[in-house]
mmCIF file of C-alpha atoms in Angstrom:
data_model
loop_
_atom_site.group_PDB
_atom_site.id
_atom_site.type_symbol
_atom_site.label_atom_id
_atom_site.label_comp_id
_atom_site.label_asym_id
_atom_site.label_seq_id
_atom_site.Cartn_x
_atom_site.Cartn_y
_atom_site.Cartn_z
ATOM 1 C CA UNK A 1291 -0.085 0.122 0.080
ATOM 2 C CA UNK A 1292 0.960 3.524 -0.104
ATOM 3 C CA UNK A 1293 3.162 4.750 2.733
ATOM 4 C CA UNK A 1294 2.090 8.308 1.865
ATOM 5 C CA UNK A 1295 -1.709 8.561 1.637
ATOM 6 C CA UNK A 1296 -1.525 12.226 0.727
ATOM 7 C CA UNK A 1297 -3.734 12.795 3.970
ATOM 8 C CA UNK A 1298 -1.858 15.670 5.580
ATOM 9 C CA UNK A 1299 -4.323 16.846 7.879
ATOM 10 C CA UNK A 1300 -7.829 16.760 9.209
ATOM 11 C CA UNK A 1301 -10.216 18.749 6.725
ATOM 12 C CA UNK A 1302 -10.386 22.402 7.507
ATOM 13 C CA UNK A 1303 -13.784 24.031 6.694
ATOM 14 C CA UNK A 1304 -14.312 26.166 9.565
ATOM 15 C CA UNK A 1305 -12.296 27.699 12.342
ATOM 16 C CA UNK A 1306 -13.557 29.290 15.519
ATOM 17 C CA UNK A 1307 -11.617 30.769 18.152
ATOM 18 C CA UNK A 1308 -10.399 33.997 19.824
ATOM 19 C CA UNK A 1309 -7.750 36.135 18.546
ATOM 20 C CA UNK A 1310 -4.337 37.284 19.758
ATOM 21 C CA UNK A 1311 -2.843 40.260 18.157
ATOM 22 C CA UNK A 1312 0.892 40.638 17.203
ATOM 23 C CA UNK A 1313 0.875 43.930 15.265
ATOM 24 C CA UNK A 1314 4.567 44.137 14.728
ATOM 25 C CA UNK A 1315 5.586 44.601 10.928
ATOM 26 C CA UNK A 1316 7.998 42.561 8.901
ATOM 27 C CA UNK A 1317 7.970 39.368 11.165
ATOM 28 C CA UNK A 1318 10.329 37.166 9.156
ATOM 29 C CA UNK A 1319 10.468 33.327 9.251
ATOM 30 C CA UNK A 1320 13.701 33.420 11.440
ATOM 31 C CA UNK A 1321 11.860 35.312 14.041
ATOM 32 C CA UNK A 1322 8.803 32.891 13.939
ATOM 33 C CA UNK A 1323 11.158 30.002 14.149
ATOM 34 C CA UNK A 1324 15.127 30.634 14.745
ATOM 35 C CA UNK A 1325 17.618 28.833 12.584
ATOM 36 C CA UNK A 1326 18.987 27.266 15.576
ATOM 37 C CA UNK A 1327 15.817 25.188 16.149
ATOM 38 C CA UNK A 1328 15.706 23.626 12.646
ATOM 39 C CA UNK A 1329 17.873 20.578 13.458
ATOM 40 C CA UNK A 1330 14.449 18.593 13.922
ATOM 41 C CA UNK A 1331 12.674 16.990 11.130
ATOM 42 C CA UNK A 1332 9.657 16.315 13.437
ATOM 43 C CA UNK A 1333 6.594 18.720 13.836
ATOM 44 C CA UNK A 1334 6.309 18.004 17.578
ATOM 45 C CA UNK A 1335 7.491 20.390 20.075
ATOM 46 C CA UNK A 1336 8.542 23.196 17.810
ATOM 47 C CA UNK A 1337 5.352 25.389 19.200
ATOM 48 C CA UNK A 1338 7.579 26.153 22.437
ATOM 49 C CA UNK A 1339 10.289 27.943 20.206
ATOM 50 C CA UNK A 1340 7.760 30.093 18.152
ATOM 51 C CA UNK A 1341 8.914 33.679 18.564
ATOM 52 C CA UNK A 1342 11.608 32.630 20.974
ATOM 53 C CA UNK A 1343 13.688 35.957 21.267
ATOM 54 C CA UNK A 1344 10.479 37.868 21.742
ATOM 55 C CA UNK A 1345 8.894 35.360 24.232
ATOM 56 C CA UNK A 1346 11.865 34.641 26.396
ATOM 57 C CA UNK A 1347 14.572 36.819 27.955
ATOM 58 C CA UNK A 1348 18.293 35.747 27.726
ATOM 59 C CA UNK A 1349 17.978 33.279 30.699
ATOM 60 C CA UNK A 1350 15.266 31.595 29.123
ATOM 61 C CA UNK A 1351 12.415 32.860 31.350
ATOM 62 C CA UNK A 1352 9.183 34.193 29.773
ATOM 63 C CA UNK A 1353 8.771 37.895 29.259
ATOM 64 C CA UNK A 1354 5.532 38.694 30.854
ATOM 65 C CA UNK A 1355 4.726 41.693 28.590
ATOM 66 C CA UNK A 1356 4.896 39.747 25.506
ATOM 67 C CA UNK A 1357 1.476 39.147 24.026
ATOM 68 C CA UNK A 1358 1.654 35.469 23.625
ATOM 69 C CA UNK A 1359 2.781 35.016 27.181
ATOM 70 C CA UNK A 1360 -0.162 36.933 28.675
ATOM 71 C CA UNK A 1361 -2.933 34.640 30.224
ATOM 72 C CA UNK A 1362 -5.725 35.930 27.792
ATOM 73 C CA UNK A 1363 -3.612 34.514 25.059
ATOM 74 C CA UNK A 1364 -3.873 30.907 26.005
ATOM 75 C CA UNK A 1365 -6.146 28.781 23.966
ATOM 76 C CA UNK A 1366 -6.347 31.500 20.962
ATOM 77 C CA UNK A 1367 -6.195 29.932 17.621
ATOM 78 C CA UNK A 1368 -6.096 33.001 15.421
ATOM 79 C CA UNK A 1369 -3.132 35.255 15.088
ATOM 80 C CA UNK A 1370 -3.699 38.873 13.928
ATOM 81 C CA UNK A 1371 -0.297 39.627 12.531
ATOM 82 C CA UNK A 1372 1.300 42.833 11.432
ATOM 83 C CA UNK A 1373 1.961 43.722 7.716
ATOM 84 C CA UNK A 1374 4.318 41.653 5.637
ATOM 85 C CA UNK A 1375 4.164 38.587 8.070
ATOM 86 C CA UNK A 1376 6.273 35.609 7.368
ATOM 87 C CA UNK A 1377 8.830 37.512 5.033
ATOM 88 C CA UNK A 1378 12.386 36.067 4.575
ATOM 89 C CA UNK A 1379 13.666 32.649 3.772
ATOM 90 C CA UNK A 1380 11.361 29.764 2.977
ATOM 91 C CA UNK A 1381 11.068 27.828 6.060
ATOM 92 C CA UNK A 1382 8.329 25.126 6.370
ATOM 93 C CA UNK A 1383 9.142 24.745 10.045
ATOM 94 C CA UNK A 1384 7.722 28.223 10.588
ATOM 95 C CA UNK A 1385 4.215 26.775 9.628
ATOM 96 C CA UNK A 1386 4.797 23.685 11.691
ATOM 97 C CA UNK A 1387 5.862 25.579 14.905
ATOM 98 C CA UNK A 1388 2.813 27.975 14.566
ATOM 99 C CA UNK A 1389 0.233 24.843 14.451
ATOM 100 C CA UNK A 1390 2.122 23.163 17.107
ATOM 101 C CA UNK A 1391 1.613 26.313 19.243
ATOM 102 C CA UNK A 1392 -2.291 25.866 18.487
ATOM 103 C CA UNK A 1393 -2.351 28.807 16.040
ATOM 104 C CA UNK A 1394 -4.826 27.550 13.153
ATOM 105 C CA UNK A 1395 -4.868 30.722 11.164
ATOM 106 C CA UNK A 1396 -3.022 34.004 10.599
ATOM 107 C CA UNK A 1397 -4.788 36.997 9.414
ATOM 108 C CA UNK A 1398 -2.700 40.066 8.076
ATOM 109 C CA UNK A 1399 -2.878 42.810 5.095
ATOM 110 C CA UNK A 1400 0.225 41.145 3.587
ATOM 111 C CA UNK A 1401 1.489 37.864 4.117
ATOM 112 C CA UNK A 1402 4.917 36.816 2.181
ATOM 113 C CA UNK A 1403 3.773 34.368 -0.764
ATOM 114 C CA UNK A 1404 6.362 31.575 0.254
ATOM 115 C CA UNK A 1405 5.217 31.613 3.789
ATOM 116 C CA UNK A 1406 1.454 31.693 2.724
ATOM 117 C CA UNK A 1407 2.015 28.817 0.302
ATOM 118 C CA UNK A 1408 4.039 26.696 2.955
ATOM 119 C CA UNK A 1409 1.387 27.445 5.673
ATOM 120 C CA UNK A 1410 -1.724 26.516 3.502
ATOM 121 C CA UNK A 1411 0.254 23.259 2.345
ATOM 122 C CA UNK A 1412 0.494 22.331 6.088
ATOM 123 C CA UNK A 1413 -3.068 23.089 7.027
ATOM 124 C CA UNK A 1414 -2.475 26.474 8.380
ATOM 125 C CA UNK A 1415 -4.912 28.912 7.018
ATOM 126 C CA UNK A 1416 -3.099 32.186 5.907
ATOM 127 C CA UNK A 1417 -5.623 35.010 5.067
ATOM 128 C CA UNK A 1418 -5.064 38.486 3.738
ATOM 129 C CA UNK A 1419 -7.670 41.239 4.581
ATOM 130 C CA UNK A 1420 -8.124 44.874 3.734
ATOM 131 C CA UNK A 1421 -6.706 47.422 5.690
ATOM 132 C CA UNK A 1422 -9.810 48.385 7.506
ATOM 133 C CA UNK A 1423 -10.714 45.008 8.522
ATOM 134 C CA UNK A 1424 -7.445 44.364 9.782
ATOM 135 C CA UNK A 1425 -7.387 47.499 11.918
ATOM 136 C CA UNK A 1426 -10.719 46.415 13.502
ATOM 137 C CA UNK A 1427 -9.169 43.037 14.321
ATOM 138 C CA UNK A 1428 -6.286 44.628 16.016
ATOM 139 C CA UNK A 1429 -8.387 47.007 17.936
ATOM 140 C CA UNK A 1430 -10.453 44.290 18.904
ATOM 141 C CA UNK A 1431 -7.949 41.559 19.853
ATOM 142 C CA UNK A 1432 -9.505 38.663 21.985
ATOM 143 C CA UNK A 1433 -12.766 38.643 19.949
ATOM 144 C CA UNK A 1434 -14.027 35.463 18.741
ATOM 145 C CA UNK A 1435 -13.981 34.951 15.237
ATOM 146 C CA UNK A 1436 -15.582 32.261 12.794
ATOM 147 C CA UNK A 1437 -13.492 31.629 9.659
ATOM 148 C CA UNK A 1438 -15.395 29.873 6.997
ATOM 149 C CA UNK A 1439 -13.065 28.297 4.143
ATOM 150 C CA UNK A 1440 -15.990 27.279 2.180
ATOM 151 C CA UNK A 1441 -17.777 30.798 2.067
ATOM 152 C CA UNK A 1442 -14.500 32.670 2.414
ATOM 153 C CA UNK A 1443 -15.776 34.852 5.133
ATOM 154 C CA UNK A 1444 -14.808 36.003 8.549
ATOM 155 C CA UNK A 1445 -17.346 36.580 11.128
ATOM 156 C CA UNK A 1446 -16.885 38.433 14.335
ATOM 157 C CA UNK A 1447 -19.325 37.731 17.357
ATOM 158 C CA UNK A 1448 -21.142 40.953 16.710
ATOM 159 C CA UNK A 1449 -21.967 39.973 13.228
ATOM 160 C CA UNK A 1450 -19.166 42.098 11.554
ATOM 161 C CA UNK A 1451 -18.296 39.863 8.217
ATOM 162 C CA UNK A 1452 -15.311 40.244 6.123
ATOM 163 C CA UNK A 1453 -14.811 38.297 3.012
ATOM 164 C CA UNK A 1454 -11.455 37.232 1.683
ATOM 165 C CA UNK A 1455 -9.973 35.392 -1.400
ATOM 166 C CA UNK A 1456 -7.935 32.236 -1.394
ATOM 167 C CA UNK A 1457 -6.338 30.172 -4.230
ATOM 168 C CA UNK A 1458 -8.756 27.715 -5.326
ATOM 169 C CA UNK A 1459 -6.332 24.845 -5.173
ATOM 170 C CA UNK A 1460 -5.386 25.569 -1.712
ATOM 171 C CA UNK A 1461 -8.890 25.782 -0.492
ATOM 172 C CA UNK A 1462 -9.786 22.582 -2.180
ATOM 173 C CA UNK A 1463 -6.797 21.006 -0.329
ATOM 174 C CA UNK A 1464 -7.994 22.299 3.088
ATOM 175 C CA UNK A 1465 -11.681 21.339 2.776
ATOM 176 C CA UNK A 1466 -10.586 17.954 1.663
ATOM 177 C CA UNK A 1467 -7.792 17.580 4.151
ATOM 178 C CA UNK A 1468 -5.282 16.729 1.738
ATOM 179 C CA UNK A 1469 -1.804 17.945 0.398
ATOM 180 C CA UNK A 1470 -0.545 18.393 -3.032
ATOM 181 C CA UNK A 1471 0.310 14.594 -3.245
ATOM 182 C CA UNK A 1472 -2.951 13.604 -1.962
ATOM 183 C CA UNK A 1473 -4.585 15.769 -4.809
ATOM 184 C CA UNK A 1474 -2.404 14.164 -7.249
ATOM 185 C CA UNK A 1475 -3.275 10.677 -6.046
ATOM 186 C CA UNK A 1476 -7.113 11.727 -6.179
ATOM 187 C CA UNK A 1477 -6.441 12.403 -10.011
ATOM 188 C CA UNK A 1478 -4.581 9.177 -10.390
ATOM 189 C CA UNK A 1479 -7.808 7.064 -9.894
ATOM 190 C CA UNK A 1480 -9.540 9.223 -12.659
ATOM 191 C CA UNK A 1481 -6.502 8.970 -14.996
ATOM 192 C CA UNK A 1482 -6.360 5.146 -14.579
ATOM 193 C CA UNK A 1483 -10.109 5.014 -15.201
ATOM 194 C CA UNK A 1484 -10.015 7.046 -18.260
ATOM 195 C CA UNK A 1485 -7.060 5.095 -19.655
ATOM 196 C CA UNK A 1486 -8.677 1.664 -19.170
ATOM 197 C CA UNK A 1487 -11.905 3.128 -20.790
ATOM 198 C CA UNK A 1488 -9.897 4.068 -23.785
ATOM 199 C CA UNK A 1489 -7.519 0.982 -24.175
ATOM 200 C CA UNK A 1490 -7.837 -0.813 -27.124
ATOM 201 C CA UNK A 1491 -8.197 -4.370 -26.635
ATOM 202 C CA UNK A 1492 -7.800 -6.790 -29.620
#
């Protein structure tokens, strides 16, 4: 049988969670997960090193003033990030680390393409919204949001709804809970079926 089933993750059609805001601009992949933590090929346990140099002081103690260390950040699955989030080098570990921390979605006005592609490929929903919506999300950090991947909407508790766009292929993979290989394998059955139906048999 196939070792790789192409089933990367459980299907993601809707995310409902409170938000935590990190409005700092230009947070690059090295700040998300520093190079010194990249020795692992496992996705487990990376979450404790997310934003390491922002979260901990030089002695490794948590900085109480950093947003993700505050008690209200516990259990928040949606990160409202500053502009140009995930810039810098391609680093799949960045998505793995955020997911391991419990972050299911990142919302910003601009998300670096390579990071966004890596994120979506790993089941981390990366969403770009307009400036006005983004500002509202920053101003109302801690609010509960519902992200609907099928309808491409974000709804706040008070009914405020924002729509967003997403690459159709990435959206399909999220909803189906598959990765790119899984998508190709889905097509393989159709290809084989087509070949069999067209085969010339003497």
